[in-house]
Every structure is written in C-alpha cells, then in structure tokens.
Tab-separated table of C-alpha atoms and ligand atoms in Angstrom:
chain	number	residue	atom	x	y	z
A	1	MET	CA	-11.030	69.652	-226.089
A	2	LEU	CA	-10.752	72.340	-228.777
A	3	LYS	CA	-13.164	70.454	-231.348
A	4	GLY	CA	-15.751	73.229	-232.370
A	5	LYS	CA	-14.559	75.737	-230.612
A	6	THR	CA	-14.061	79.376	-231.711
A	7	VAL	CA	-10.518	80.329	-230.978
A	8	VAL	CA	-10.050	83.782	-232.027
A	9	VAL	CA	-5.585	84.483	-232.674
A	10	GLY	CA	-4.722	87.765	-232.470
A	11	VAL	CA	-1.306	88.373	-233.888
A	12	SER	CA	0.503	91.226	-233.400
A	13	GLY	CA	3.526	92.923	-235.207
A	14	GLY	CA	6.430	90.709	-234.269
A	15	ILE	CA	8.862	88.504	-236.093
A	16	ALA	CA	7.464	85.646	-234.135
A	17	ALA	CA	4.402	86.172	-236.164
A	18	TYR	CA	5.646	83.449	-238.370
A	19	LYS	CA	5.028	81.114	-235.506
A	20	ALA	CA	1.307	81.943	-235.244
A	21	VAL	CA	0.886	80.662	-238.498
A	22	ALA	CA	1.833	77.190	-237.235
A	23	LEU	CA	-0.312	77.764	-234.140
A	24	CYS	CA	-3.237	78.573	-236.337
A	25	SER	CA	-2.532	75.482	-238.208
A	26	ARG	CA	-2.640	73.003	-235.253
A	27	LEU	CA	-5.537	74.715	-233.652
A	28	THR	CA	-7.487	73.928	-237.227
A	29	GLN	CA	-6.090	70.719	-237.428
A	30	ALA	CA	-7.602	69.958	-233.662
A	31	GLY	CA	-11.061	71.330	-234.995
A	32	ALA	CA	-11.211	74.781	-233.714
A	33	ASN	CA	-12.883	77.282	-235.575
A	34	VAL	CA	-9.735	79.685	-235.890
A	35	ARG	CA	-10.560	83.164	-236.626
A	36	VAL	CA	-7.663	85.352	-236.953
A	37	ILE	CA	-7.218	89.346	-236.288
A	38	MET	CA	-3.687	90.777	-237.448
A	39	THR	CA	-2.463	94.006	-236.372
A	40	GLU	CA	-1.254	96.600	-238.871
A	41	GLY	CA	2.474	95.716	-237.842
A	42	ALA	CA	1.322	91.678	-238.092
A	43	ALA	CA	0.600	92.245	-241.351
A	44	LYS	CA	4.244	93.540	-242.457
A	45	PHE	CA	5.485	90.459	-241.379
A	46	VAL	CA	3.200	87.575	-242.640
A	47	THR	CA	0.181	88.289	-245.237
A	48	PRO	CA	-3.106	88.056	-244.291
A	49	LEU	CA	-3.393	85.462	-247.121
A	50	THR	CA	-1.368	82.978	-245.332
A	51	PHE	CA	-3.478	82.735	-242.512
A	52	GLN	CA	-6.521	82.951	-244.578
A	53	SER	CA	-5.321	79.917	-246.343
A	54	ILE	CA	-4.889	78.443	-243.130
A	55	THR	CA	-7.894	78.614	-241.303
A	56	ARG	CA	-9.774	79.027	-244.330
A	57	HIS	CA	-11.590	82.290	-242.829
A	58	ALA	CA	-11.058	85.999	-243.673
A	59	VAL	CA	-8.717	87.480	-241.878
A	60	TYR	CA	-9.376	90.721	-239.662
A	61	THR	CA	-6.888	93.605	-240.272
A	62	ASP	CA	-9.226	97.317	-239.847
A	63	THR	CA	-12.004	97.814	-237.571
A	64	PHE	CA	-13.721	99.567	-240.136
A	65	ASP	CA	-14.141	97.006	-242.702
A	66	GLU	CA	-17.065	95.943	-241.530
A	67	GLN	CA	-18.022	92.593	-243.765
A	68	ASP	CA	-21.128	91.680	-242.673
A	69	ALA	CA	-23.273	94.585	-242.260
A	70	SER	CA	-25.741	92.711	-239.968
A	71	VAL	CA	-23.132	92.796	-236.888
A	72	ILE	CA	-20.365	94.960	-235.672
A	73	ALA	CA	-17.281	92.596	-236.460
A	74	HIS	CA	-15.272	93.288	-233.447
A	75	ILE	CA	-18.575	92.807	-230.706
A	76	ASP	CA	-19.542	89.769	-232.951
A	77	LEU	CA	-16.325	88.451	-232.889
A	78	ALA	CA	-16.094	88.896	-229.019
A	79	ASP	CA	-19.235	87.322	-228.260
A	80	ARG	CA	-18.471	84.316	-230.645
A	81	ALA	CA	-14.483	83.705	-229.472
A	82	ASP	CA	-14.870	80.726	-226.225
A	83	LEU	CA	-11.025	81.667	-226.491
A	84	ILE	CA	-8.806	84.355	-227.619
A	85	VAL	CA	-5.090	83.814	-227.656
A	86	VAL	CA	-2.775	87.218	-228.180
A	87	ALA	CA	-0.031	85.122	-230.331
A	88	PRO	CA	2.804	86.700	-230.539
A	89	ALA	CA	1.988	89.513	-228.053
A	90	THR	CA	4.328	92.531	-228.389
A	91	ALA	CA	4.967	94.883	-225.446
A	92	ASN	CA	2.767	97.949	-227.433
A	93	VAL	CA	0.008	95.288	-227.435
A	94	ILE	CA	0.310	93.735	-223.592
A	95	ALA	CA	0.668	97.808	-222.907
A	96	LYS	CA	-2.773	98.447	-225.014
A	97	MET	CA	-4.292	95.555	-223.018
A	98	ALA	CA	-3.248	96.759	-219.722
A	99	HIS	CA	-4.735	100.402	-220.337
A	100	GLY	CA	-7.998	99.561	-221.955
A	101	LEU	CA	-7.007	101.013	-225.062
A	102	ALA	CA	-8.650	100.102	-227.976
A	103	ASP	CA	-7.522	101.679	-231.161
A	104	ASP	CA	-7.280	98.763	-233.708
A	105	MET	CA	-9.415	95.153	-234.533
A	106	LEU	CA	-7.226	93.235	-231.904
A	107	THR	CA	-7.849	95.644	-229.014
A	108	THR	CA	-11.215	96.759	-229.633
A	109	THR	CA	-12.240	92.801	-229.573
A	110	LEU	CA	-9.944	92.101	-226.633
A	111	LEU	CA	-11.889	95.078	-224.563
A	112	ALA	CA	-14.922	93.440	-225.764
A	113	ALA	CA	-14.683	89.840	-224.734
A	114	THR	CA	-15.639	88.001	-221.858
A	115	CYS	CA	-14.421	84.751	-222.267
A	116	PRO	CA	-10.830	83.442	-221.145
A	117	ILE	CA	-8.291	85.411	-222.631
A	118	VAL	CA	-4.417	83.857	-222.960
A	119	VAL	CA	-1.376	86.024	-223.855
A	120	ALA	CA	2.055	84.850	-225.299
A	121	PRO	CA	4.446	87.414	-225.227
A	122	ALA	CA	7.732	87.874	-227.338
A	123	MET	CA	10.124	90.676	-227.354
A	124	ASN	CA	13.529	91.135	-226.417
A	125	VAL	CA	14.754	90.075	-223.506
A	126	HIS	CA	15.427	94.137	-222.221
A	127	MET	CA	12.066	94.837	-223.356
A	128	TYR	CA	10.446	91.665	-221.557
A	129	GLU	CA	12.023	92.820	-218.189
A	130	HIS	CA	11.480	96.593	-218.570
A	131	PRO	CA	9.496	97.773	-215.550
A	132	ALA	CA	6.610	98.771	-217.240
A	133	VAL	CA	6.625	96.021	-219.271
A	134	VAL	CA	6.402	93.780	-216.107
A	135	GLU	CA	3.965	96.086	-214.458
A	136	ASN	CA	1.532	95.937	-217.155
A	137	MET	CA	1.681	91.677	-217.180
A	138	ASN	CA	0.990	91.866	-213.488
A	139	THR	CA	-2.052	94.326	-214.343
A	140	LEU	CA	-3.083	91.795	-216.625
A	141	ARG	CA	-2.515	88.966	-214.248
A	142	LEU	CA	-4.710	90.318	-211.976
A	143	ARG	CA	-7.532	90.558	-213.973
A	144	GLY	CA	-7.301	87.130	-214.666
A	145	ILE	CA	-5.200	87.249	-217.822
A	146	ARG	CA	-3.195	84.192	-218.698
A	147	PHE	CA	0.260	84.107	-219.953
A	148	VAL	CA	2.393	81.398	-221.830
A	149	GLU	CA	5.442	82.566	-220.959
A	150	PRO	CA	8.040	83.117	-223.418
A	151	GLY	CA	11.247	81.099	-224.083
A	152	THR	CA	14.943	81.636	-223.464
A	153	GLY	CA	17.264	81.184	-226.224
A	154	GLN	CA	18.629	82.899	-229.255
A	155	LEU	CA	16.457	86.035	-230.248
A	156	ALA	CA	15.972	87.464	-233.455
A	157	CYS	CA	17.353	90.886	-232.520
A	158	GLY	CA	20.595	88.782	-231.846
A	159	TYR	CA	20.308	88.696	-228.104
A	160	VAL	CA	20.277	85.310	-226.329
A	161	GLY	CA	17.965	85.399	-223.485
A	162	LYS	CA	13.943	85.288	-222.592
A	163	GLY	CA	11.749	86.626	-225.091
A	164	ARG	CA	11.033	84.070	-227.465
A	165	LEU	CA	7.835	82.985	-228.736
A	166	ALA	CA	6.797	79.855	-226.640
A	167	GLU	CA	6.472	76.955	-229.219
A	168	PRO	CA	3.192	76.687	-231.143
A	169	GLU	CA	2.343	73.052	-229.881
A	170	GLN	CA	2.911	74.729	-226.177
A	171	ILE	CA	0.609	77.088	-226.897
A	172	ALA	CA	-1.960	74.682	-228.233
A	173	ALA	CA	-1.351	72.344	-225.420
A	174	TYR	CA	-2.000	75.200	-222.999
A	175	LEU	CA	-5.199	76.086	-224.270
A	176	GLU	CA	-6.751	72.814	-224.520
A	177	GLN	CA	-5.588	72.084	-220.713
A	178	LEU	CA	-7.296	75.618	-220.421
A	179	VAL	CA	-10.701	74.617	-222.169
A	180	MET	CA	-10.428	71.196	-219.835
A	181	GLU	CA	-10.582	73.235	-216.794
A	182	ASN	CA	-13.380	75.237	-217.725
A	183	GLU	CA	-15.421	72.410	-219.417
A	184	PRO	CA	-14.229	69.412	-217.475
A	185	PRO	CA	-15.847	66.022	-219.208
A	186	LYS	CA	-17.268	63.889	-216.743
A	187	LEU	CA	-14.833	61.433	-216.102
A	188	LEU	CA	-16.162	60.517	-212.783
A	189	ALA	CA	-19.909	59.857	-213.651
A	190	GLY	CA	-21.181	57.245	-211.756
A	191	LYS	CA	-18.240	56.919	-209.259
A	192	ARG	CA	-18.736	57.202	-205.540
A	193	VAL	CA	-15.932	59.576	-204.158
A	194	LEU	CA	-15.561	60.123	-200.673
A	195	ILE	CA	-13.383	63.463	-199.489
A	196	THR	CA	-11.637	64.253	-196.370
A	197	ALA	CA	-10.543	67.810	-195.212
A	198	GLY	CA	-9.772	69.935	-192.738
A	199	GLY	CA	-7.768	69.185	-189.362
A	200	THR	CA	-9.419	66.746	-186.640
A	201	VAL	CA	-10.284	68.324	-183.221
A	202	GLU	CA	-8.964	66.388	-180.318
A	203	ARG	CA	-10.691	67.747	-177.311
A	204	ILE	CA	-8.973	67.757	-174.109
A	205	ASP	CA	-11.730	68.923	-171.997
A	206	PRO	CA	-15.023	70.946	-173.102
A	207	VAL	CA	-13.213	73.839	-173.926
A	208	ARG	CA	-9.749	72.659	-175.043
A	209	TYR	CA	-8.696	70.969	-177.901
A	210	ILE	CA	-5.409	69.822	-179.872
A	211	THR	CA	-5.686	70.917	-183.616
A	212	ASN	CA	-3.897	71.840	-186.625
A	213	ASP	CA	-3.463	74.789	-189.234
A	214	SER	CA	-5.054	72.581	-192.112
A	215	SER	CA	-8.036	75.202	-193.370
A	216	GLY	CA	-9.827	72.585	-195.557
A	217	LYS	CA	-9.273	74.331	-198.576
A	218	MET	CA	-7.316	71.618	-200.534
A	219	GLY	CA	-9.886	68.806	-199.612
A	220	PHE	CA	-13.144	71.476	-200.448
A	221	ALA	CA	-11.140	72.238	-203.886
A	222	ILE	CA	-11.293	68.416	-204.443
A	223	ALA	CA	-14.495	68.054	-203.459
A	224	GLU	CA	-15.827	71.032	-205.907
A	225	GLN	CA	-13.819	69.296	-208.722
A	226	ALA	CA	-14.758	66.008	-208.281
A	227	ARG	CA	-18.593	67.168	-208.567
A	228	ARG	CA	-17.715	69.109	-211.661
A	229	LEU	CA	-16.323	65.875	-213.057
A	230	GLY	CA	-19.525	64.050	-212.258
A	231	ALA	CA	-19.182	62.181	-209.042
A	232	GLU	CA	-21.376	61.477	-206.530
A	233	VAL	CA	-19.332	63.201	-203.583
A	234	THR	CA	-19.467	62.753	-199.706
A	235	LEU	CA	-17.174	65.364	-198.089
A	236	VAL	CA	-16.073	64.333	-194.390
A	237	TYR	CA	-14.571	67.430	-192.700
A	238	ALA	CA	-13.444	68.298	-189.403
A	239	SER	CA	-12.173	71.658	-188.423
A	240	VAL	CA	-12.240	74.109	-191.692
A	241	SER	CA	-11.979	77.811	-192.101
A	242	GLU	CA	-13.504	77.876	-195.177
A	243	LYS	CA	-17.187	78.326	-196.997
A	244	LEU	CA	-18.295	74.465	-197.443
A	245	PRO	CA	-18.806	73.602	-200.927
A	246	GLU	CA	-22.283	73.174	-202.696
A	247	GLY	CA	-23.459	69.909	-204.425
A	248	VAL	CA	-21.822	67.034	-202.307
A	249	GLU	CA	-22.703	65.120	-199.454
A	250	LEU	CA	-21.572	67.090	-196.091
A	251	VAL	CA	-20.654	65.018	-193.142
A	252	ARG	CA	-18.976	66.685	-190.076
A	253	VAL	CA	-16.869	65.036	-187.972
A	254	GLN	CA	-14.478	66.212	-185.011
A	255	SER	CA	-12.113	64.078	-183.825
A	256	ALA	CA	-9.949	61.440	-185.803
A	257	LEU	CA	-12.259	58.405	-184.132
A	258	ASP	CA	-15.200	60.264	-185.536
A	259	MET	CA	-13.777	60.568	-189.093
A	260	MET	CA	-13.025	56.820	-189.052
A	261	ASP	CA	-16.242	55.848	-188.049
A	262	ALA	CA	-17.275	57.951	-190.728
A	263	VAL	CA	-15.218	57.023	-193.480
A	264	LEU	CA	-15.232	53.199	-192.501
A	265	GLU	CA	-19.162	53.421	-192.780
A	266	ARG	CA	-19.187	54.223	-196.306
A	267	PHE	CA	-16.157	52.646	-197.513
A	268	SER	CA	-17.736	49.453	-199.270
A	269	ASP	CA	-19.674	51.700	-201.583
A	270	THR	CA	-17.157	53.705	-202.211
A	271	ASP	CA	-15.018	53.952	-205.708
A	272	LEU	CA	-12.632	56.270	-205.173
A	273	VAL	CA	-11.204	58.190	-201.312
A	274	VAL	CA	-8.856	61.300	-201.377
A	275	LYS	CA	-7.255	61.637	-198.067
A	276	ALA	CA	-6.808	65.557	-197.607
A	277	ALA	CA	-7.609	65.612	-194.037
A	278	ALA	CA	-4.842	66.629	-191.646
A	279	VAL	CA	-5.617	63.789	-189.059
A	280	ALA	CA	-4.202	64.163	-185.581
A	281	ASP	CA	-1.809	61.531	-184.690
A	282	TYR	CA	-2.362	61.910	-181.020
A	283	ARG	CA	-5.272	62.592	-178.873
A	284	PRO	CA	-5.466	63.259	-174.986
A	285	ALA	CA	-5.664	60.094	-173.130
A	286	GLU	CA	-8.593	60.758	-170.680
A	287	PRO	CA	-10.482	63.981	-172.078
A	288	ALA	CA	-11.883	65.137	-169.002
A	289	ALA	CA	-16.065	65.568	-169.103
A	290	GLN	CA	-15.747	68.852	-166.867
A	291	LYS	CA	-13.495	72.206	-167.520
A	292	ILE	CA	-9.515	71.130	-166.198
A	293	LYS	CA	-9.077	73.789	-163.367
A	294	LYS	CA	-6.223	75.219	-162.818
A	295	GLN	CA	-4.247	73.790	-160.217
A	296	GLU	CA	-0.336	72.900	-160.247
A	297	ASP	CA	2.376	74.981	-162.066
A	298	GLU	CA	2.929	72.394	-164.451
A	299	LEU	CA	0.536	70.009	-166.031
A	300	THR	CA	1.090	66.822	-168.421
A	301	LEU	CA	-1.355	65.735	-170.973
A	302	ARG	CA	-0.711	62.168	-171.822
A	303	LEU	CA	-1.628	61.423	-175.598
A	304	VAL	CA	-2.076	58.543	-177.252
A	305	LYS	CA	-1.919	57.552	-180.848
A	306	ASN	CA	-4.976	57.922	-183.215
A	307	PRO	CA	-5.445	54.777	-185.694
A	308	ASP	CA	-4.254	55.511	-189.160
A	309	ILE	CA	-7.484	55.973	-191.276
A	310	LEU	CA	-5.917	55.771	-194.645
A	311	ALA	CA	-3.704	52.681	-193.273
A	312	ALA	CA	-7.172	50.972	-192.302
A	313	LEU	CA	-8.465	51.599	-195.886
A	314	GLY	CA	-5.449	50.581	-197.544
A	315	GLN	CA	-5.910	47.220	-195.376
A	316	ARG	CA	-9.701	46.875	-196.286
A	317	LYS	CA	-9.912	48.286	-199.905
A	318	THR	CA	-10.885	46.233	-202.778
A	319	LYS	CA	-11.977	47.736	-205.468
A	320	GLN	CA	-11.396	51.043	-204.107
A	321	PHE	CA	-8.819	53.891	-205.631
A	322	LEU	CA	-7.122	55.228	-202.735
A	323	VAL	CA	-5.456	58.945	-203.130
A	324	GLY	CA	-3.153	59.868	-199.836
A	325	PHE	CA	-1.963	63.299	-198.902
A	326	ALA	CA	1.677	63.922	-197.393
A	327	ALA	CA	2.308	66.775	-195.962
A	328	GLU	CA	6.411	67.400	-195.527
A	329	THR	CA	9.142	69.818	-195.050
A	330	ASN	CA	11.848	67.671	-195.966
A	331	ASP	CA	12.720	64.208	-198.111
A	332	LEU	CA	9.648	64.601	-199.851
A	333	GLU	CA	10.236	61.794	-202.274
A	334	LEU	CA	11.685	59.280	-199.683
A	335	HIS	CA	8.407	60.194	-197.314
A	336	ALA	CA	6.014	60.109	-199.629
A	337	MET	CA	7.008	56.765	-201.169
A	338	GLN	CA	7.161	55.173	-197.491
A	339	LYS	CA	3.680	56.464	-196.686
A	340	LEU	CA	2.144	55.374	-200.295
A	341	GLN	CA	3.700	52.021	-199.126
A	342	ARG	CA	3.238	51.663	-195.420
A	343	LYS	CA	-1.054	52.770	-196.421
A	344	ASN	CA	-1.516	50.996	-199.436
A	345	CYS	CA	-2.639	53.828	-201.555
A	346	ASP	CA	-2.479	54.295	-205.593
A	347	LEU	CA	-1.493	57.382	-205.281
A	348	ILE	CA	0.122	59.901	-202.675
A	349	VAL	CA	0.135	63.708	-203.033
A	350	ALA	CA	3.105	65.548	-201.380
A	351	ASN	CA	3.637	68.709	-201.123
A	352	ASP	CA	6.229	70.924	-199.048
A	353	VAL	CA	4.500	72.910	-196.424
A	354	THR	CA	7.790	74.981	-196.523
A	355	ASP	CA	7.016	76.020	-199.745
A	356	PRO	CA	5.448	79.827	-200.110
A	357	LEU	CA	2.972	78.950	-202.870
A	358	ALA	CA	2.259	75.321	-200.833
A	359	GLY	CA	0.332	73.705	-197.798
A	360	PHE	CA	-1.892	75.357	-195.039
A	361	GLY	CA	-4.458	78.315	-195.682
A	362	LYS	CA	-2.811	79.279	-198.857
A	363	ASP	CA	-4.453	79.698	-201.946
A	364	THR	CA	-1.837	77.993	-204.171
A	365	ASN	CA	-0.209	74.341	-203.751
A	366	VAL	CA	2.741	73.107	-205.461
A	367	LEU	CA	1.754	69.454	-205.961
A	368	HIS	CA	3.978	66.316	-206.724
A	369	VAL	CA	1.828	62.709	-207.194
A	370	PHE	CA	3.703	59.493	-206.891
A	371	ASP	CA	2.785	56.044	-207.640
A	372	GLY	CA	3.994	52.701	-206.646
A	373	ASN	CA	7.001	53.393	-208.893
A	374	GLY	CA	7.873	56.808	-207.798
A	375	PRO	CA	6.796	60.118	-209.158
A	376	ALA	CA	3.806	60.168	-211.371
A	377	ALA	CA	3.151	63.766	-212.112
A	378	SER	CA	4.299	67.337	-210.848
A	379	PHE	CA	2.321	70.194	-211.391
A	380	PRO	CA	3.431	73.747	-211.166
A	381	PRO	CA	2.202	76.157	-208.432
A	382	LEU	CA	-1.569	76.417	-209.143
A	383	SER	CA	-4.496	77.527	-207.392
A	384	LYS	CA	-5.946	75.034	-205.410
A	385	HIS	CA	-8.983	74.454	-207.562
A	386	GLU	CA	-6.713	73.900	-210.789
A	387	ALA	CA	-4.129	71.754	-208.612
A	388	ALA	CA	-7.292	69.990	-207.734
A	389	LEU	CA	-8.441	69.340	-211.251
A	390	ARG	CA	-5.220	67.922	-212.232
A	391	LEU	CA	-5.060	65.760	-209.565
A	392	LEU	CA	-8.447	64.421	-210.099
A	393	LEU	CA	-7.820	64.203	-213.931
A	394	LEU	CA	-4.688	61.835	-213.300
A	395	THR	CA	-6.515	59.681	-210.673
A	396	ALA	CA	-9.354	59.250	-213.336
A	397	GLU	CA	-6.956	57.804	-215.938
A	398	ARG	CA	-5.282	55.993	-213.402
A	399	MET	CA	-8.839	54.481	-212.763
A	400	GLY	CA	-9.359	53.843	-216.050
A	401	CYS	CA	-12.519	55.978	-216.404
A	402	GLY	CA	-13.230	56.793	-219.944
A	403	ARG	CA	-14.959	60.187	-221.028
A	404	PRO	CA	-18.482	59.566	-222.264
A	405	ALA	CA	-20.107	61.000	-225.148
A	406	GLY	CA	-21.188	64.526	-224.995
A	407	GLY	CA	-19.772	64.630	-221.593
A	408	ASN	CA	-19.363	68.487	-221.062
A	409	GLU	CA	-20.556	70.739	-218.772
B	501	CTP	N1	-3.883	59.781	-192.116
B	501	CTP	C1	-5.076	59.037	-191.786
B	501	CTP	N2	-4.971	58.813	-190.229
B	501	CTP	C2	-3.883	59.275	-189.683
B	501	CTP	C3	-2.800	60.203	-189.864
B	501	CTP	C4	-2.378	60.466	-191.456
B	501	CTP	O1	-5.621	58.812	-192.419
B	501	CTP	N3	-3.607	58.738	-188.086
B	501	CTP	C5	-3.700	59.822	-193.820
B	501	CTP	C6	-3.873	61.554	-193.885
B	501	CTP	O2	-4.846	62.042	-194.043
B	501	CTP	C7	-3.229	61.635	-195.291
B	501	CTP	C8	-1.640	60.618	-194.990
B	501	CTP	O3	-2.233	60.147	-193.957
B	501	CTP	O4	-3.946	61.440	-196.151
B	501	CTP	C9	-0.384	60.800	-194.178
B	501	CTP	O5	-0.953	61.772	-193.574
B	501	CTP	P1	0.693	62.840	-192.808
B	501	CTP	O6	-0.101	63.346	-191.621
B	501	CTP	O7	1.352	63.287	-193.776
B	501	CTP	O8	1.525	61.493	-192.370
B	501	CTP	P2	1.807	60.591	-190.947
B	501	CTP	O9	1.405	59.029	-191.290
B	501	CTP	O10	0.626	61.315	-189.961
B	501	CTP	O11	2.958	60.343	-190.801
B	501	CTP	P3	4.226	61.629	-190.154
B	501	CTP	O12	2.841	62.793	-189.359
B	501	CTP	O13	5.068	60.636	-189.388
B	501	CTP	O14	4.633	62.600	-191.267
C-alpha cells in the first residue's frame, strides 16, 4: 500500500529518535518515498546522515536552509506528502501542533499539510499523563490527527509505565492501514452486493406500528464502503434516520415481509449479502385497515413470527457469501456462533449493544467477527465507516477476491 507514496517522517527530540531510523528503513523497504524532517533536539540523539543514508534523501533540519530555490521547502514538502508521521512525538511538538505554533521545519510543514497526519508519542509516563499533554492530544484528535499509542514498559528515564514509542513495525502497519482506508483497492469490482439496513416497520393500523432503534448507520456505511471497493451495490432499507448513501441502488421497504420479497427477488444474481438490518421478529397478526379506536381499558395485540430472512437465504444459497449480524447484550460468542450455524452464514458480525461505543444510533462500533471455526477478527472501537471497511476487507479476503492491477481510487 505504501509503494510510491511520499511519507514525511518528522523526528522530534527524544531518545526514541533511534527507533525512527528503523521506521524509515521499513517504510523505504515498503517502497515509500521517505522524507525526513528532524527537529534540533532530534539531531542531538541521531545524526541526519543516518536518516539520509537509510532514505537516500537529504534530511530537512532548518526551515531557512532552502536547498531548491524554485520552491519554498516546507510548503513544497507539505504539498507532496501523502502522509506525515511524527515519530517520536515529544510533549513539546504535540503542544506546538495543538496550538498552531510554527517555529521550525517540522512544525511549519505540519501547519501547511493537508494530508493525513499520524502522531506516535514517546515520553516519560508522568508527562504522558499530564493534563496539558492529554488536552493537547484530545485537541489534535478532534482535528482528525491520528495517534499510534505508546507502549507500556521500561522507559529510558528509569520509570516503568506508558510512554515508550510504539514499535516501528506497529507504526508502519498503522500507516499501511491508513493508506488502505483512504484508497481502498477495488477488491469487490464485478461483484453484486446486497445490503439490508434499518429497522423493519410492522403495521398495527394505518397510523401505528412496531419498530426498533436501528438507525441504518452501519448498513449505510457498509453500502458506501462496498461501493468504494468497486462493487455494484443494492441497498434494501427499512426505517432509517440517516442520510441515504449515493451511488448505490436504493430499494425502500417497510416490513420484514417486504424485505424478504425484495431480497429473495435479487438473491440469485447476488455474490454477497450483508444483513445489517434489524428485522422485527414478530408482526401484528391482523393489522387493522382502519385506525383502531380507543375502547376497552386493555388491548391485546396478537403477534405472529416473521420469517427469518437470513435463514431463508442460508437455505437457498449456492454461490452467495452470507454475512449476518448479531446484536447481543450477553454471551456474545455463544449467541453469535449459534446464529451463524442456524442461519448457515459464512461470517457473523456480533456487537455488544450495551457497549457505549457500539450499537444502535452510535457513530462508532466494536465488531467481533466469527466464522464456522469461531473468532475470525475483533476490531477496536472504530467509526462505523472504518469498521465497515475492515469488515468488507475481511469478507473480500474470505471470498477470495484478488487485487486488480491499478485498483486504487
Ligand atoms: N434476521 C433476519 N430475519 C429475521 C430476524 C433476523 O434476516 N426475521 C437477521 C438479521 O438481519 C441479522 C441476523 O439475522 O443479520 C441476526 O439478527 P438478530 O436480531 O440478532 O437475531 P435473531 O435471529 O432475531 O435472534 P434473537 O432475536 O433471539 O437474538
């Protein structure tokens, strides 16, 4: 993923600067065009020549040392960067970034950059936990800056705690992932993907119904990401509170029975089904044609079971790859595995709806994916868009979808 990308590595003044050498080596080996900026402090720990030798490019240390008279170095570098990573990032450089200071080559470049920026902090544990540092990091997070968390262990200052620069391979893997998310390969090109989203609406009478809290966010995110991965996407949606995605075929339904019809009609031409909808398990047995009038003190509503759409697909499937969802409050793995088997899915995505970062209406989700053998992947708390992409990348891999040449967006 990093091949041909210009990655600017900002090295600030901490003992962990030596680890940035290994990071630059990895990125160079991965085919990236690595440009290093060192702060004055960094150059006290490692010489610019070390980075120059690894990257085969002159190292930037001074804003005013303009090597090419035709450009302004920090603007030119910021414009050319596909990605900037500051590793190690000291408390000082983090503070400067948070407050928009630009007093050296690294901070001027960071201010001029519009590409994604990743920060890998390294410092003493007490510094890392200091409210000023925590607040500065939060400010940066809110601006979209990403962090590769430091590790916990023996620190150079003698303390044991959190503050050790993440390992170079971990930072490199994070950067790969980021590039992948920004420019996903068209792994699903030529595939027809059917996604269901939202909560079904089961009519009681013309003005009343039974539904659930599903917002459609997760299903919509999956539809958008499937389209980015090159698929031809049909989105069958019921009750939703989100803006509809663009570039996909939209099929609006109301009840579980409508959804069943819409899905079955398209199933034979479909390669992948992702059933993110929250389908009502029961519907009123006799929906009234006219508004039910208030009469007795009690009203009993008789419900009958809806068909299980996913299980029906599981029975009928030939070539189709089936991904189901399992919203659970307890015994996640047990329930997810039972659903996977009962509905004959290839993957089931479970989330704990009691988790404050997961479930209905939230912008984030914490997905745990299971296959026939048990746990297949667990993703950390991610935005629903990122979670959707990770899920589809795993799905595409399981479907055996290859990467076409030049498949980037
Ligand atoms: N599902 C379906 N048709 C139904 C019920 C559920 O297609 N009538 C699908 C959902 O879209 C989801 C998966 O089955 O992909 C699991 O849904 P969930 O509501 O978690 O499970 P249920 O089978 O309804 O079991 P329970 O309510 O007992 O947890």
